[in-house]
Short mmCIF file of C-alpha atoms in Angstrom, two decimals:
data_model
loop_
_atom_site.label_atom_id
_atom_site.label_comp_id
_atom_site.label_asym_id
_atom_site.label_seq_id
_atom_site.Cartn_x
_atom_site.Cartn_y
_atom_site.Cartn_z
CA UNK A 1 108.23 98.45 103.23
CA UNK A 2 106.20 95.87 100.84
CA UNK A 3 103.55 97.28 98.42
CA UNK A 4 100.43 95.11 100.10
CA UNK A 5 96.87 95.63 100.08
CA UNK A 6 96.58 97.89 103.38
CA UNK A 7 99.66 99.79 102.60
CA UNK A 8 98.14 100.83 99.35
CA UNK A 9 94.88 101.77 100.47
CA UNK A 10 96.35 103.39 103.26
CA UNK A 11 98.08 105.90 100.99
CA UNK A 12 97.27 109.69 101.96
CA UNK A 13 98.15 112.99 99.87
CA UNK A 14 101.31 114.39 101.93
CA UNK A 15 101.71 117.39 100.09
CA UNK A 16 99.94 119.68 97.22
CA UNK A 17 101.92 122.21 94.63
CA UNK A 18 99.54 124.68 92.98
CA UNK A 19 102.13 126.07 90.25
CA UNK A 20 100.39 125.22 87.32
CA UNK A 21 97.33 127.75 85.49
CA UNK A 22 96.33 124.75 83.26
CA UNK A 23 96.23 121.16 83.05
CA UNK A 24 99.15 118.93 83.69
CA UNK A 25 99.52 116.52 80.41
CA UNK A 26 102.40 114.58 81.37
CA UNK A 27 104.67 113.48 84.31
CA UNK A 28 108.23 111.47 84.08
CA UNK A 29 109.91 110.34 87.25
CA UNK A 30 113.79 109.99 87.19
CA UNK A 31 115.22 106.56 86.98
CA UNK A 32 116.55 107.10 89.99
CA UNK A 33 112.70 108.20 91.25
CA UNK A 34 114.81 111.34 93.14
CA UNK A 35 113.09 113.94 90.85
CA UNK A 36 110.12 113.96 88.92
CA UNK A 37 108.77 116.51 86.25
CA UNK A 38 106.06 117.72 84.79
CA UNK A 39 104.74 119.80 81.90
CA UNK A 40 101.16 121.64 81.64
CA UNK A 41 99.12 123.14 78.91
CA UNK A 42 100.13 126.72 80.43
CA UNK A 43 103.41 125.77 78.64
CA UNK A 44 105.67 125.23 81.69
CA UNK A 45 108.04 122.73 82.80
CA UNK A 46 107.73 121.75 86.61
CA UNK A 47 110.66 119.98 88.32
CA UNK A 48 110.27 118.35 92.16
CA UNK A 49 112.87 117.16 94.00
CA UNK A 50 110.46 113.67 95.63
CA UNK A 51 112.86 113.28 98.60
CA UNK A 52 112.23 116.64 100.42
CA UNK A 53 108.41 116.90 98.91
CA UNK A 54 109.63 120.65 97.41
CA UNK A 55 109.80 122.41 93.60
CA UNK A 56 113.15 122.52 92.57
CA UNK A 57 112.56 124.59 89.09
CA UNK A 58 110.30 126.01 87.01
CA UNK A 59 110.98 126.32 83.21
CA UNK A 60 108.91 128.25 80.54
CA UNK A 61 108.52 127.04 76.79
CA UNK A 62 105.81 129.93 75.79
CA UNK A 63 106.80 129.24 72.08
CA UNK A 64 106.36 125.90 71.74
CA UNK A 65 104.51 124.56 73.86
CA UNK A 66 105.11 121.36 75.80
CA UNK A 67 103.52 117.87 75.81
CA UNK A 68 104.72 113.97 76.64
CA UNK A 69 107.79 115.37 78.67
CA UNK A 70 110.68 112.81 79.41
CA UNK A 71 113.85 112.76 81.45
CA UNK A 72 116.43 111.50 79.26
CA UNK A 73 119.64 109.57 80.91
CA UNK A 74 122.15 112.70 80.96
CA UNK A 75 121.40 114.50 84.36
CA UNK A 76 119.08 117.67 83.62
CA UNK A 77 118.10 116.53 80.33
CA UNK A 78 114.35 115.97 78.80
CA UNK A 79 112.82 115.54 75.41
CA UNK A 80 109.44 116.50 74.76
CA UNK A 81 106.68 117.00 72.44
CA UNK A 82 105.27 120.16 71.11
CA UNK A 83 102.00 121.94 71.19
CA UNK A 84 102.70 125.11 68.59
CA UNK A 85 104.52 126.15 66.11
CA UNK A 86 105.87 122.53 64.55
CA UNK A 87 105.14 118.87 65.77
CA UNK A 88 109.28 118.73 66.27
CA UNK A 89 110.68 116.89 69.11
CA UNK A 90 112.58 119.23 71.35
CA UNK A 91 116.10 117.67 73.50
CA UNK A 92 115.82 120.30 76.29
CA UNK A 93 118.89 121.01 78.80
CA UNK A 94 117.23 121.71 81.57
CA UNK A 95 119.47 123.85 83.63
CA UNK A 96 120.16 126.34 81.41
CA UNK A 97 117.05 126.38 80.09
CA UNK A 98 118.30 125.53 76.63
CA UNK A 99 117.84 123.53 73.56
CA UNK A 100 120.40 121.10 72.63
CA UNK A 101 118.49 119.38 69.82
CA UNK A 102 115.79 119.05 67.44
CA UNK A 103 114.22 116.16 65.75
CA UNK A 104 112.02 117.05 62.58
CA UNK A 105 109.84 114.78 60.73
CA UNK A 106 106.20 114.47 62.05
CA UNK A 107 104.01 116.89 60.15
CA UNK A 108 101.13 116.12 62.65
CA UNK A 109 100.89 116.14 66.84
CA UNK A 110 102.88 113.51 68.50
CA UNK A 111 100.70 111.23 70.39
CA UNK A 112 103.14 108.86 72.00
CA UNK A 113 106.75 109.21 72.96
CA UNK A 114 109.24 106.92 75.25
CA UNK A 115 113.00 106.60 75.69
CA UNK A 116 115.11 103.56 75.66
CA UNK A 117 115.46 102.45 79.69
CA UNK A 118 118.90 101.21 78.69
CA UNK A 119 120.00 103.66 75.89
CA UNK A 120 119.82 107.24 74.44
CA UNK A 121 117.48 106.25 71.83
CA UNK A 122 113.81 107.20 71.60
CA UNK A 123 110.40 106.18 69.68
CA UNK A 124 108.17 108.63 68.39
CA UNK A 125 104.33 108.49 67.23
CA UNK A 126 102.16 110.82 65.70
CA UNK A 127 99.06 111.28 64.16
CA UNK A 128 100.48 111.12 60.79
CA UNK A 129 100.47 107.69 61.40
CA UNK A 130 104.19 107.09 61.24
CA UNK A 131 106.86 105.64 63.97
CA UNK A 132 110.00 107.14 64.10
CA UNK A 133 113.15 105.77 65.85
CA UNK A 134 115.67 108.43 67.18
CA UNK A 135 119.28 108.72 68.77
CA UNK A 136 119.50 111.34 71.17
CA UNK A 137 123.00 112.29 69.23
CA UNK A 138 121.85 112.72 65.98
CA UNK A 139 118.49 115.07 64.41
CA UNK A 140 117.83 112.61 61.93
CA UNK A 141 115.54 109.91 62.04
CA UNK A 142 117.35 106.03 62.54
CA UNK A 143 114.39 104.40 61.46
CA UNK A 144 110.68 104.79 60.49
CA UNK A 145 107.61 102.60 60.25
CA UNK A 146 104.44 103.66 58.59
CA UNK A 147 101.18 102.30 59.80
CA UNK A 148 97.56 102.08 59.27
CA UNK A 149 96.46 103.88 62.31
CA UNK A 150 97.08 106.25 65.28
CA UNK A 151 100.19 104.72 67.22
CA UNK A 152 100.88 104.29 70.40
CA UNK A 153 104.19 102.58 71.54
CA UNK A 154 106.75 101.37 74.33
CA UNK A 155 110.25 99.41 74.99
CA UNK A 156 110.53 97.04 76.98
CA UNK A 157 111.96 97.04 80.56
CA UNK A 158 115.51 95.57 79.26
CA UNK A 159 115.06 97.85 76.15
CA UNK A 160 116.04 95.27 73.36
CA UNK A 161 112.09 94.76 72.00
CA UNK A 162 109.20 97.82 71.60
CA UNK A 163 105.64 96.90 71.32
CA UNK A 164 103.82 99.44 68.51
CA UNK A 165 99.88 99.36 69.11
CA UNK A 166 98.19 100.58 66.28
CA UNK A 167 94.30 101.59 65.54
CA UNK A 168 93.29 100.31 68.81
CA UNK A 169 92.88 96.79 67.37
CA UNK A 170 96.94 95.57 67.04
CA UNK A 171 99.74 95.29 69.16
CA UNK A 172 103.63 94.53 66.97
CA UNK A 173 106.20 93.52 68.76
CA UNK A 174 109.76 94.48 66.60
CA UNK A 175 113.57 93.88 68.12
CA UNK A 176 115.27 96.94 68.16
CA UNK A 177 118.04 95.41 65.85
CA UNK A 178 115.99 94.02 63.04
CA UNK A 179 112.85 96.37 63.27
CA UNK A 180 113.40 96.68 59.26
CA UNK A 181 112.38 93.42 58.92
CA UNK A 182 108.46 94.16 60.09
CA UNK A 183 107.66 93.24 63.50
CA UNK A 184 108.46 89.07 64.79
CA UNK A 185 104.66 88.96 66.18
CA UNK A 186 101.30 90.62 65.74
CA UNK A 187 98.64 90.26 68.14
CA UNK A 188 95.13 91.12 67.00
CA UNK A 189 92.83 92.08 69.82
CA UNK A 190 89.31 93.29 69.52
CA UNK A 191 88.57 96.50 68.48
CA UNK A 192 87.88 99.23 70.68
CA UNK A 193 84.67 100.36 70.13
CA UNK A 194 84.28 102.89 72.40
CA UNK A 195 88.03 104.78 72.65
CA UNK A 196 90.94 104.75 71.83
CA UNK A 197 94.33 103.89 72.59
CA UNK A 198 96.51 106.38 74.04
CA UNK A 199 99.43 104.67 75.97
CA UNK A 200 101.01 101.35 76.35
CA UNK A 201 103.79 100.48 79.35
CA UNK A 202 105.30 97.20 79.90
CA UNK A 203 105.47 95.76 83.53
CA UNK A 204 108.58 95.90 85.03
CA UNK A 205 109.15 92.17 84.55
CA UNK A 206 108.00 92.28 81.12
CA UNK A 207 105.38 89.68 81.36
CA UNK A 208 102.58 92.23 80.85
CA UNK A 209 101.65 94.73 78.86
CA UNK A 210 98.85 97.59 79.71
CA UNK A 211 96.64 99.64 77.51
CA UNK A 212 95.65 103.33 78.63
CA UNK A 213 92.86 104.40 76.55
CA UNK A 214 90.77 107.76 76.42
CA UNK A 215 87.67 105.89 77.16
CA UNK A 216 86.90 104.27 80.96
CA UNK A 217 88.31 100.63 80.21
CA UNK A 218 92.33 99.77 80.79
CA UNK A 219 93.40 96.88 79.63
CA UNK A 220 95.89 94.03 80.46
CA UNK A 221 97.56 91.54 77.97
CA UNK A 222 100.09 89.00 78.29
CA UNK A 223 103.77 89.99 77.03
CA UNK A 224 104.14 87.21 75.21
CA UNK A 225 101.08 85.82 73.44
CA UNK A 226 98.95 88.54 73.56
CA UNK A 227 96.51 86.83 75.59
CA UNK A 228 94.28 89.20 77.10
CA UNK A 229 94.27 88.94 80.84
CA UNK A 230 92.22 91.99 82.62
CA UNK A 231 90.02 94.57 81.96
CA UNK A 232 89.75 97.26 84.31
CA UNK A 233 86.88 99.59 84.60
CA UNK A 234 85.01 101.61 86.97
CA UNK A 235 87.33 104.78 86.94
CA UNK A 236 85.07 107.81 84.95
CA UNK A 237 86.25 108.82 82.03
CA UNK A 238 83.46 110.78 80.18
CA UNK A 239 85.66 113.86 78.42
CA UNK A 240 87.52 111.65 76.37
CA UNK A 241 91.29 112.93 77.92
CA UNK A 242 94.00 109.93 77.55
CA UNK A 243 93.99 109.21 81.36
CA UNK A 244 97.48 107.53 82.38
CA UNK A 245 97.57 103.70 83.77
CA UNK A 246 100.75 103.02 85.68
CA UNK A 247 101.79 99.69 87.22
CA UNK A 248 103.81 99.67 90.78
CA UNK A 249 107.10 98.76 90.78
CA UNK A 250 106.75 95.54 91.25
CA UNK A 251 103.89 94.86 88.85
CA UNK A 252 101.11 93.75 91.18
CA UNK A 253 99.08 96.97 91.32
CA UNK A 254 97.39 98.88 88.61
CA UNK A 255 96.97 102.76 89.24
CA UNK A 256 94.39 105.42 87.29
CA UNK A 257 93.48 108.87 87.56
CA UNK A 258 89.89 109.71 86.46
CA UNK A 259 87.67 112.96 85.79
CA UNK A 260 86.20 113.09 89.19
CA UNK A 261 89.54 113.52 90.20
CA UNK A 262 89.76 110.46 92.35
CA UNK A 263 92.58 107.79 91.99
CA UNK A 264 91.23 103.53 91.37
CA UNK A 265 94.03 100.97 92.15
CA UNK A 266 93.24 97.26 90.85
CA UNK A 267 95.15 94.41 91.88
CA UNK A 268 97.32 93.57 88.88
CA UNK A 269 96.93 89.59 88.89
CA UNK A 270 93.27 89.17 90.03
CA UNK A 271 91.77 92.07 88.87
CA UNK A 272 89.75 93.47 91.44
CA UNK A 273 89.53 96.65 92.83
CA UNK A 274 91.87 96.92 96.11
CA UNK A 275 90.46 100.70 96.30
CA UNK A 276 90.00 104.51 95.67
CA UNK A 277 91.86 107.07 96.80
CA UNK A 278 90.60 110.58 97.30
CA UNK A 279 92.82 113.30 96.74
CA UNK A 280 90.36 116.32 96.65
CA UNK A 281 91.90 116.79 92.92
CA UNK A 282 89.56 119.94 91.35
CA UNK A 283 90.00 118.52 88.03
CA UNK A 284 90.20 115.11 85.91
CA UNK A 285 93.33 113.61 87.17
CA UNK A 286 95.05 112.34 83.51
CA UNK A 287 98.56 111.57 85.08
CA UNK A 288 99.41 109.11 87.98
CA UNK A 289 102.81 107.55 88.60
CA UNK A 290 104.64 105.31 91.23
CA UNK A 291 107.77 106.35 92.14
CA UNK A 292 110.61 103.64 91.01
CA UNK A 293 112.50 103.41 93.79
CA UNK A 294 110.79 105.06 96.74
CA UNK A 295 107.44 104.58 98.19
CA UNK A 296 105.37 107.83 96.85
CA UNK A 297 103.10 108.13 94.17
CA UNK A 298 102.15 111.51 92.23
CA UNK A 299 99.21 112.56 90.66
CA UNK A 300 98.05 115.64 88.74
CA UNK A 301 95.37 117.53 87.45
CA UNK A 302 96.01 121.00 87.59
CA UNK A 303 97.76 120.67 90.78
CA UNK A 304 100.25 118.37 91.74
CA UNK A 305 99.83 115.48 94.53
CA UNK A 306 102.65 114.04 96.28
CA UNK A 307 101.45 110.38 98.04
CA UNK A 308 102.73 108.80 100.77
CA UNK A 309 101.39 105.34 102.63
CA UNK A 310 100.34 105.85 106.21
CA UNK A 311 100.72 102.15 107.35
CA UNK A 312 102.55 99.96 108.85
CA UNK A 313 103.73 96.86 106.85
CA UNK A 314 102.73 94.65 109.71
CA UNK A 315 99.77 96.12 110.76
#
């Protein structure tokens, strides 16, 4: 099935999970988009199996709390941020329900965290304005970049480059093998006045890059020169939460929660609005992904939404 117009708009909520108290800060899908999990302010780690629709596990982290979860390549694996105690990085096995590693350094919250799609290395930001590269195999920090600003920051789909954005104004692109050297190019946008920055992704054929912000404007820049391309508005976004922007697999479609718990898809390439997509969410929606490989998407406020297109492709 192709990702068109009609399919998208035709997309209807196939199934709800209710396990979370709280609100759901962060969802990772698999690479292999056969599992999906989730983490909540109630301080629990969700995990769905996407092909049968069903919870496969439920893990607590009552100490530490849990933010910006990740799968990691190794099967049952994650890494994710913390909410008490520390602002350490936590390498969680997730089977056993036990920690393999931990990565200190950041003495304030971690704001932005991504994994390599082609290694086990990670970046790290944090309010204490720093960057921090990590290998999954060792607790110290590989690299570290300080900055002027609050950071927010993302590899690239092959995993050799990451783009930093920093202070809502600057985006630096750095190779992964020289990032010592400062970054090869800068690209000075306008600054937000309004929000900030909370998340960047790369398309998945690199030629884009989009900006999640806490405010109700996404934008879209070019990869390569910075160039912007697309603003998106019209989602609401009036408590300030860092509401997540995802692309579709094959970069043509723009996805957003927002706090009337409703769902705004933009076309990519043109801009416009293809539609909105009710889910009956109670709460702001802050997290909406597209599966990778199959044709769902999930979104979550304090519940979880499992989506699934009701059209035909020829229709």
């Amino acid at each position: 099935m192709k990702l068109v117009d009609h399919v998208v708009r035709s997309f209807k909520v196939a199934k709800v999970f209710r396990e979370n108290t709280d609100k759901i800060n962060s969802i990772d899908f698999s690479p292999n988009g056969d599992t999906l999990i989730s983490c909540s302010e109630d301080d629990q780690i969700v995990i769905y199996d996407c092909e049968k629709g069903t919870q496969m596990r439920t893990v607590n982290s009552k100490k530490y709390g849990v933010d910006l979860i990740h799968f990691t390549h190794a099967k049952n694996t994650a890494i994710h941020s913390s909410t008490k105690v520390d602002d350490t990085i936590r390498y969680l096995s997730l089977h056993d329900n036990k920690y393999i590693r931990y990565f200190p350094g950041h003495t304030k919250k971690v704001v932005s965290l991504c994994i390599s799609p082609v290694e086990d290395t990670f970046l790290s930001g944090s309010l204490d304005k720093t960057l921090r590269l990590w290998d999954l195999r060792s607790p110290n920090c590989q690299g570290l970049m300080h900055l002027s600003g609050r950071p927010v920051a993302a590899y690239d789909p092959e995993g050799l480059i990451f783009a930093a954005g920093v202070n809502s104004e600057s985006i630096k692109l750095y190779d992964l093998r020289s990032f010592d050297k400062g970054p090869f190019i800068t690209f000075k946008l306008s600054q937000e006045k309004e929000c900030d920055w909370t998340g960047l992704k790369f398309s998945r054929d690199g030629k884009t890059i989009l900006i999640s912000t806490n405010g109700s404007i996404i934008r879209l820049i070019d990869a390569f020169h910075g160039t912007p391309m697309q603003t998106f508005t019209g989602h609401l976004n009036n408590k300030g939460i860092p509401i997540e922007a995802s692309f579709s697999p094959d970069s043509q479609f723009v996805f957003s929660g927002s706090t009337d718990g409703r769902i705004h898809v933009w076309n990519a390439e043109t801009g416009y609005k293809v539609c909105v997509l009710n889910a009956d969410h109670p709460a702001p929606v802050q997290c909406v992904q597209f599966n990778p490989k199959y044709m769902m998407l999930a979104s979550a406020c304090t519940n979880m939404a499992f989506w699934l297109p009701t059209a035909d492709e020829n229709a």
